[in-house]
mmCIF file of C-alpha atoms in Angstrom:
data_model
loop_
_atom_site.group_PDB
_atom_site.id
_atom_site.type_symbol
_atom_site.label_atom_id
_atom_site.label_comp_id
_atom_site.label_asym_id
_atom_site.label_seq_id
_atom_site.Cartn_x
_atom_site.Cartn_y
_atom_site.Cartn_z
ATOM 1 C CA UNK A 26 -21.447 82.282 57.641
ATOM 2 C CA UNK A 27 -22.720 82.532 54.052
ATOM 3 C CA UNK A 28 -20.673 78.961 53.473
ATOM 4 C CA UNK A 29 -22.275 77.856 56.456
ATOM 5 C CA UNK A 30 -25.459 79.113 55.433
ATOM 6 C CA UNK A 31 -25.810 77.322 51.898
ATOM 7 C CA UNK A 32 -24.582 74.068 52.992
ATOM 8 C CA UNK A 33 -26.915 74.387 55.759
ATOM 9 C CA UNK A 34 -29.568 74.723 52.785
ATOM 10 C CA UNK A 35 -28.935 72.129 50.839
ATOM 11 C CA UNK A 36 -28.685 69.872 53.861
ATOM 12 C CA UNK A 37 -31.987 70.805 54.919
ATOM 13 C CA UNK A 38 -33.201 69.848 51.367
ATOM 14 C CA UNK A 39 -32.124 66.833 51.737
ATOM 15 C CA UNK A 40 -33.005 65.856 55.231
ATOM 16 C CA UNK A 41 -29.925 66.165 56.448
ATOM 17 C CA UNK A 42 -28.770 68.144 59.915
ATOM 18 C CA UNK A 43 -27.009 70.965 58.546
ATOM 19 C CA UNK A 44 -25.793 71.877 61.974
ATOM 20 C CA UNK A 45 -23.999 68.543 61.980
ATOM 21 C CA UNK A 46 -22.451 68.412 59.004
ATOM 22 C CA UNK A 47 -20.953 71.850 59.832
ATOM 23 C CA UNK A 48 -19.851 69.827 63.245
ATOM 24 C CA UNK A 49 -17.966 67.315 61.896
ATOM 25 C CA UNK A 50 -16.356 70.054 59.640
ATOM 26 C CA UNK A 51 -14.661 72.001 62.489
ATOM 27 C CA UNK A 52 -13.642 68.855 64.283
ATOM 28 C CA UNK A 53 -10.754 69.275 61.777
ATOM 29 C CA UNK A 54 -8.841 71.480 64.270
ATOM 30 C CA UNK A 55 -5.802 71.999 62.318
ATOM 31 C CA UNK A 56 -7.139 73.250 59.167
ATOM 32 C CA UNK A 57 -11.081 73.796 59.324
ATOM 33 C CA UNK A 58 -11.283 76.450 61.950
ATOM 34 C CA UNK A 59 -7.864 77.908 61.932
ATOM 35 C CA UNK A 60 -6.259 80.489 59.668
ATOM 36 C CA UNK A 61 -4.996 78.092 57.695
ATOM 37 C CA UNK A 62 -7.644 78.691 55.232
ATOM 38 C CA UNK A 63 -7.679 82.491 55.948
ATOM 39 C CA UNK A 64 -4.512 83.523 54.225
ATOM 40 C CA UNK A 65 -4.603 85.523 50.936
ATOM 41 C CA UNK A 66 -2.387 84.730 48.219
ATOM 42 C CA UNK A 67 -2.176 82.051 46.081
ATOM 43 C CA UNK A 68 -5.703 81.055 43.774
ATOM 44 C CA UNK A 69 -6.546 77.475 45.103
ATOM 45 C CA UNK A 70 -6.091 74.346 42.566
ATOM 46 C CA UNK A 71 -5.835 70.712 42.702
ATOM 47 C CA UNK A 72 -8.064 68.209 41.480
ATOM 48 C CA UNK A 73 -10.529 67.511 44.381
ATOM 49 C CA UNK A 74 -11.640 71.307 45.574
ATOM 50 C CA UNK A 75 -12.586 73.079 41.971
ATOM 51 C CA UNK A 76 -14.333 70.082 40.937
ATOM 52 C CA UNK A 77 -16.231 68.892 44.231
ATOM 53 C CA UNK A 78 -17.388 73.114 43.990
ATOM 54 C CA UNK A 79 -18.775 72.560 40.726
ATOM 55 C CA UNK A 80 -20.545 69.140 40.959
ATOM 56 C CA UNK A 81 -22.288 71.058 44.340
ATOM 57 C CA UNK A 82 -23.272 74.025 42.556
ATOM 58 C CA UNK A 83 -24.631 71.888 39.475
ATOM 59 C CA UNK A 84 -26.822 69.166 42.195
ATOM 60 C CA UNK A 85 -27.844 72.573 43.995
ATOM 61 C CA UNK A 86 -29.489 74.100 40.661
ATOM 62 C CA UNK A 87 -30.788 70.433 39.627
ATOM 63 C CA UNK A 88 -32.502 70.259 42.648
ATOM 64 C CA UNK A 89 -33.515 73.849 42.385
ATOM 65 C CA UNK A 90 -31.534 75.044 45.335
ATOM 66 C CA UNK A 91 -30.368 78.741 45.438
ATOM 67 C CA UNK A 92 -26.466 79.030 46.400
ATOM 68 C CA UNK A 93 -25.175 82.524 45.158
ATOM 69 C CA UNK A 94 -22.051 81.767 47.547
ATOM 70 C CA UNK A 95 -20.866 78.658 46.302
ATOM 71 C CA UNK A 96 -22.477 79.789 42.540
ATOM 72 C CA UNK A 97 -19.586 82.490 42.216
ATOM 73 C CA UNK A 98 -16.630 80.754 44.415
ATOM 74 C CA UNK A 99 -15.084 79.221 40.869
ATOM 75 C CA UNK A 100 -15.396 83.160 39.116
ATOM 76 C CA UNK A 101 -13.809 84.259 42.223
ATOM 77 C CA UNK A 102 -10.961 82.303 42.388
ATOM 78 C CA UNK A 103 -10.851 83.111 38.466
ATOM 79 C CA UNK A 104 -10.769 86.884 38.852
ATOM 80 C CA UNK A 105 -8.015 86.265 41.315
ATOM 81 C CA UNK A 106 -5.687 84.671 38.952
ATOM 82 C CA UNK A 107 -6.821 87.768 36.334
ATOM 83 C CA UNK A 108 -5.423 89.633 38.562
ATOM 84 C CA UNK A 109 -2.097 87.719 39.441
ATOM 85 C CA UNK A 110 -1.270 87.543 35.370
ATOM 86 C CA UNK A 111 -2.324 91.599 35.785
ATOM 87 C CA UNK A 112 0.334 91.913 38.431
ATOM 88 C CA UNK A 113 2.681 89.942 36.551
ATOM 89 C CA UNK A 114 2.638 91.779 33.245
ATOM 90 C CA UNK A 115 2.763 95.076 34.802
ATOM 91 C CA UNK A 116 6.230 94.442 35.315
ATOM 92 C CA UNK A 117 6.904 94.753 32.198
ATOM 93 C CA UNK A 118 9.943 92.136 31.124
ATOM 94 C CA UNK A 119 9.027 88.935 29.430
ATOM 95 C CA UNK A 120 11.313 86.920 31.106
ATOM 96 C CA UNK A 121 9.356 85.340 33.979
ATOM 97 C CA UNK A 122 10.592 82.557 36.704
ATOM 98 C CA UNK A 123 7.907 80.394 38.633
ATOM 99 C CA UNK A 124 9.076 78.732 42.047
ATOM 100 C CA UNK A 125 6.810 75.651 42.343
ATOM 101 C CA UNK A 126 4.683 74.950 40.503
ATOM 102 C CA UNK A 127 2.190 71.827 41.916
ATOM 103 C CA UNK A 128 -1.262 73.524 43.537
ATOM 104 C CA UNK A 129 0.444 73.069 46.550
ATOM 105 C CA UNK A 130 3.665 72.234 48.302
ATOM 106 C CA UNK A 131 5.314 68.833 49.084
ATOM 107 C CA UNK A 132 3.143 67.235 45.989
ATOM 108 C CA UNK A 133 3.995 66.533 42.484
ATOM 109 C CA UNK A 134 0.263 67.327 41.302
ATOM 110 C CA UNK A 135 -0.228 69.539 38.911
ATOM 111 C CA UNK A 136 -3.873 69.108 37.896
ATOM 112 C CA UNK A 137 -5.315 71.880 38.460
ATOM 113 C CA UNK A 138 -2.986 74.114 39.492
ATOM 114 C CA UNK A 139 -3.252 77.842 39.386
ATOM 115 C CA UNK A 140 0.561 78.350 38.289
ATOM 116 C CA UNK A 141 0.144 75.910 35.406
ATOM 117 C CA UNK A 142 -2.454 78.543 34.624
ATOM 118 C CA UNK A 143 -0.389 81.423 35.088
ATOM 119 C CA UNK A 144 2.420 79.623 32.874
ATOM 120 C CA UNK A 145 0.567 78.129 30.107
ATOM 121 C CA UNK A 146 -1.058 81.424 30.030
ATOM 122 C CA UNK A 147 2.253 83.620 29.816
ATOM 123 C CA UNK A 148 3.869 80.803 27.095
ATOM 124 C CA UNK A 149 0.818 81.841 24.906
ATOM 125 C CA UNK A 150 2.025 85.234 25.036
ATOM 126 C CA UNK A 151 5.414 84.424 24.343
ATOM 127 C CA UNK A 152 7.027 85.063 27.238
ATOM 128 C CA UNK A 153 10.442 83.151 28.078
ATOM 129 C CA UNK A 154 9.639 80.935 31.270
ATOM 130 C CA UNK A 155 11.710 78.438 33.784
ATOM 131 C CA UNK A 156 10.448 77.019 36.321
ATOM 132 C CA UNK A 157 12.029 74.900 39.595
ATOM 133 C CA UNK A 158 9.734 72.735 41.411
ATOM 134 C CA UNK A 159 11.845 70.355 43.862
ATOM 135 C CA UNK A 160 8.711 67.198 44.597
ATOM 136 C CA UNK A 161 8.295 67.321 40.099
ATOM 137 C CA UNK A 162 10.065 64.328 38.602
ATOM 138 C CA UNK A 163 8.393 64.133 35.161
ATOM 139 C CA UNK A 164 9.518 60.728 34.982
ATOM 140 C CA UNK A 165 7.533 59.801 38.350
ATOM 141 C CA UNK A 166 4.198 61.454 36.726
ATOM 142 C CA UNK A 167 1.365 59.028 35.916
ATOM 143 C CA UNK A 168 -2.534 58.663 35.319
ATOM 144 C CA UNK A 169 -4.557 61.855 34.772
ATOM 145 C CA UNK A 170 -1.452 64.138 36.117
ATOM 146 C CA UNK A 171 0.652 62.894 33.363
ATOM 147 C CA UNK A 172 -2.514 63.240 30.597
ATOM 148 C CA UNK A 173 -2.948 67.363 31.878
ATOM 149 C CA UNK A 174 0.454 67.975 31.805
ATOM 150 C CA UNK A 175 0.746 66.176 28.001
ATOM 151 C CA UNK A 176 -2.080 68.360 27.255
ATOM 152 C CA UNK A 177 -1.768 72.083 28.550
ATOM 153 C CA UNK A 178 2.207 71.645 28.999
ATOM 154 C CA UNK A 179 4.081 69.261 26.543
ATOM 155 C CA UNK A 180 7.449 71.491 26.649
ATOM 156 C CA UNK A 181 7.348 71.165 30.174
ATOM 157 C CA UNK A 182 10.768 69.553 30.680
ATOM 158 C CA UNK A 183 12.513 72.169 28.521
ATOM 159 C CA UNK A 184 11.171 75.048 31.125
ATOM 160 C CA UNK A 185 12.513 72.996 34.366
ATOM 161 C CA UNK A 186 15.360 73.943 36.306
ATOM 162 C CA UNK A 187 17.680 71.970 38.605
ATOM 163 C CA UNK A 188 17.781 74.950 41.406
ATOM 164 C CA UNK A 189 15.867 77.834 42.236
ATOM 165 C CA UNK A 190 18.789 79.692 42.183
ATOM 166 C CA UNK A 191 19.234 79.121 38.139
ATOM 167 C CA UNK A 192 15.276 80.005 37.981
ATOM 168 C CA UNK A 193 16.083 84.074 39.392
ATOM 169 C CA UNK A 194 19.366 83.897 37.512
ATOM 170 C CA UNK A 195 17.148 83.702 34.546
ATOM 171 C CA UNK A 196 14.626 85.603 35.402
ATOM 172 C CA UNK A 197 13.433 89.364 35.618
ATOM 173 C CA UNK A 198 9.955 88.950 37.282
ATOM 174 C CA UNK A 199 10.352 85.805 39.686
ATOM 175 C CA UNK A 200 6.452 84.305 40.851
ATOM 176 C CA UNK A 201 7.463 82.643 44.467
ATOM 177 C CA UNK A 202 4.418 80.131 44.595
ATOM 178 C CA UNK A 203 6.044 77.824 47.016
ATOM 179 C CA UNK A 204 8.480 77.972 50.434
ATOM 180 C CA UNK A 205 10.733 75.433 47.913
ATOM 181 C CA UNK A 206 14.651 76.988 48.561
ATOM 182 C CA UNK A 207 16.745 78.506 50.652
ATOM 183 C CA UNK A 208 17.130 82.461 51.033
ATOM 184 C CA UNK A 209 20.625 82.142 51.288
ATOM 185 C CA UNK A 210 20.466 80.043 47.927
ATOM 186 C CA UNK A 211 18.227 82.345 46.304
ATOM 187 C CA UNK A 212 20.367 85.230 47.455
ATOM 188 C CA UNK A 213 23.359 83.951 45.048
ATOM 189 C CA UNK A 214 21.556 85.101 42.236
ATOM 190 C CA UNK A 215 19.338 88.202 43.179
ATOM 191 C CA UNK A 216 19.533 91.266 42.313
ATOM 192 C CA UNK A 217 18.369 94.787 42.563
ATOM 193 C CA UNK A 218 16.715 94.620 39.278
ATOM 194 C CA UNK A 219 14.868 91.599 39.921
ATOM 195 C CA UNK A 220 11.262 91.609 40.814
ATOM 196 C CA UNK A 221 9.813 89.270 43.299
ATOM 197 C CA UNK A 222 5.997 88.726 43.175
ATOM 198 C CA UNK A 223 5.067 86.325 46.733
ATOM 199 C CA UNK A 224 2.264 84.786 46.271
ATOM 200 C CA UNK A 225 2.662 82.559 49.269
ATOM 201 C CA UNK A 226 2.872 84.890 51.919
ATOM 202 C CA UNK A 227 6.832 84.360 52.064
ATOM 203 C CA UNK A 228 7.820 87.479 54.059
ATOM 204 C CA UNK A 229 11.365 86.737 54.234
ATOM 205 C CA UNK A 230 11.966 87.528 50.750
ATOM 206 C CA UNK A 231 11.560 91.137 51.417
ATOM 207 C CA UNK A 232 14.780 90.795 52.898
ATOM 208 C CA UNK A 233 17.189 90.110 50.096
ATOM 209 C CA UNK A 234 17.880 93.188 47.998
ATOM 210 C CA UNK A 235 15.296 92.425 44.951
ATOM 211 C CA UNK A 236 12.234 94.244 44.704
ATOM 212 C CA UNK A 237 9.440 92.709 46.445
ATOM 213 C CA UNK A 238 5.907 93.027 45.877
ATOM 214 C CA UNK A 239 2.895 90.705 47.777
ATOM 215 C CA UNK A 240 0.125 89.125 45.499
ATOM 216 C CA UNK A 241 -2.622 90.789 48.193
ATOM 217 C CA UNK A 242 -0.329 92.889 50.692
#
């Protein structure tokens, strides 16, 4: 409702039929209205969402329109990946594994992505980090995905792994961002000592014999 509420405002401010534009929103049965959106877990990312936020919020106070909601959604999302990298480094080894790491699945994008946050943040600290992404073919990168990655990752290639399998075998604390292998591959390598920290909402980890823990369950 709050969402619902301050688009409804700025609609208004602009003449537009806030009830409609809400409309044509939940025409998008698949995503808009489901649960698909309801899920906790993973801090959203990519280059549209963050930015289309921010250039709302910033037309909103131009045009001296109060929206608290939208006003804190980006310092949300923030304090949510404060408290992954908490969650992470309570673990206590510095050898971390990251599986996927695009803002989403079945995409090579990185821009924006809250796991390039998560590792650019634990390089800093010095942590040892691999990383298995199946859709990233640095090779295949272009435009502004290449430029980001240049930028906040130029080692990139070095952290990569061919299988998921080699990420846990390298691993201590393993950060499942993505549904990107098989159990019965990851299960080669897994073991008791592991951690596994599911971001995703990847239940079925919980049943190979690492320790499991849920970002938000």
């Amino acid at each position: 409702m709050g969402f619902a509420n301050e688009i409804g405002r700025i609609s208004k401010h602009l003449a537009v039929d806030g009830a409609r534009i809400m409309d044509v929103v939940c025409r998008d049965e698949k995503l808009n209205i489901s649960r698909y959106y309801m899920k906790p877990g993973n801090p959203f990312g990519g280059s549209c969402l963050p930015k289309d936020v921010s250039a709302l919020s910033s037309f909103a106070r131009m045009e001296g329109v109060s929206l608290p909601v939208l006003d804190s959604v980006l310092s949300s999302n923030q304090s949510h990946l404060d408290a992954l990298l908490k969650l992470i480094t309570s673990k206590g080894s510095r050898k971390v594994g990251i599986l996927g790491l695009a803002f989403k699945s079945d995409t090579d994008d990185l821009r924006g992505s809250p796991m390039v946050a998560v590792a650019e943040t634990l390089l800093g600290r010095g942590y040892q980090l691999s990383v298995y992404d199946p859709q990233l073919n640095l090779s295949r990168l272009m435009g502004a995905n290449e430029a980001e990655m240049q930028r906040r990752m130029p080692h990139l290639a070095q952290l990569l792994r061919a299988t998921a399998a080699e990420v846990v075998a390298q691993s201590e604390v393993v950060i499942a961002a993505q549904k990107c292998a098989p159990l019965e591959e990851l299960a080669t390598a897994v073991t008791a000592d592991h951690w596994v920290i599911d971001v995703n909402g990847w239940r079925e980890l919980d049943t190979l014999s690492w320790k499991y823990e849920g970002s938000c369950w």
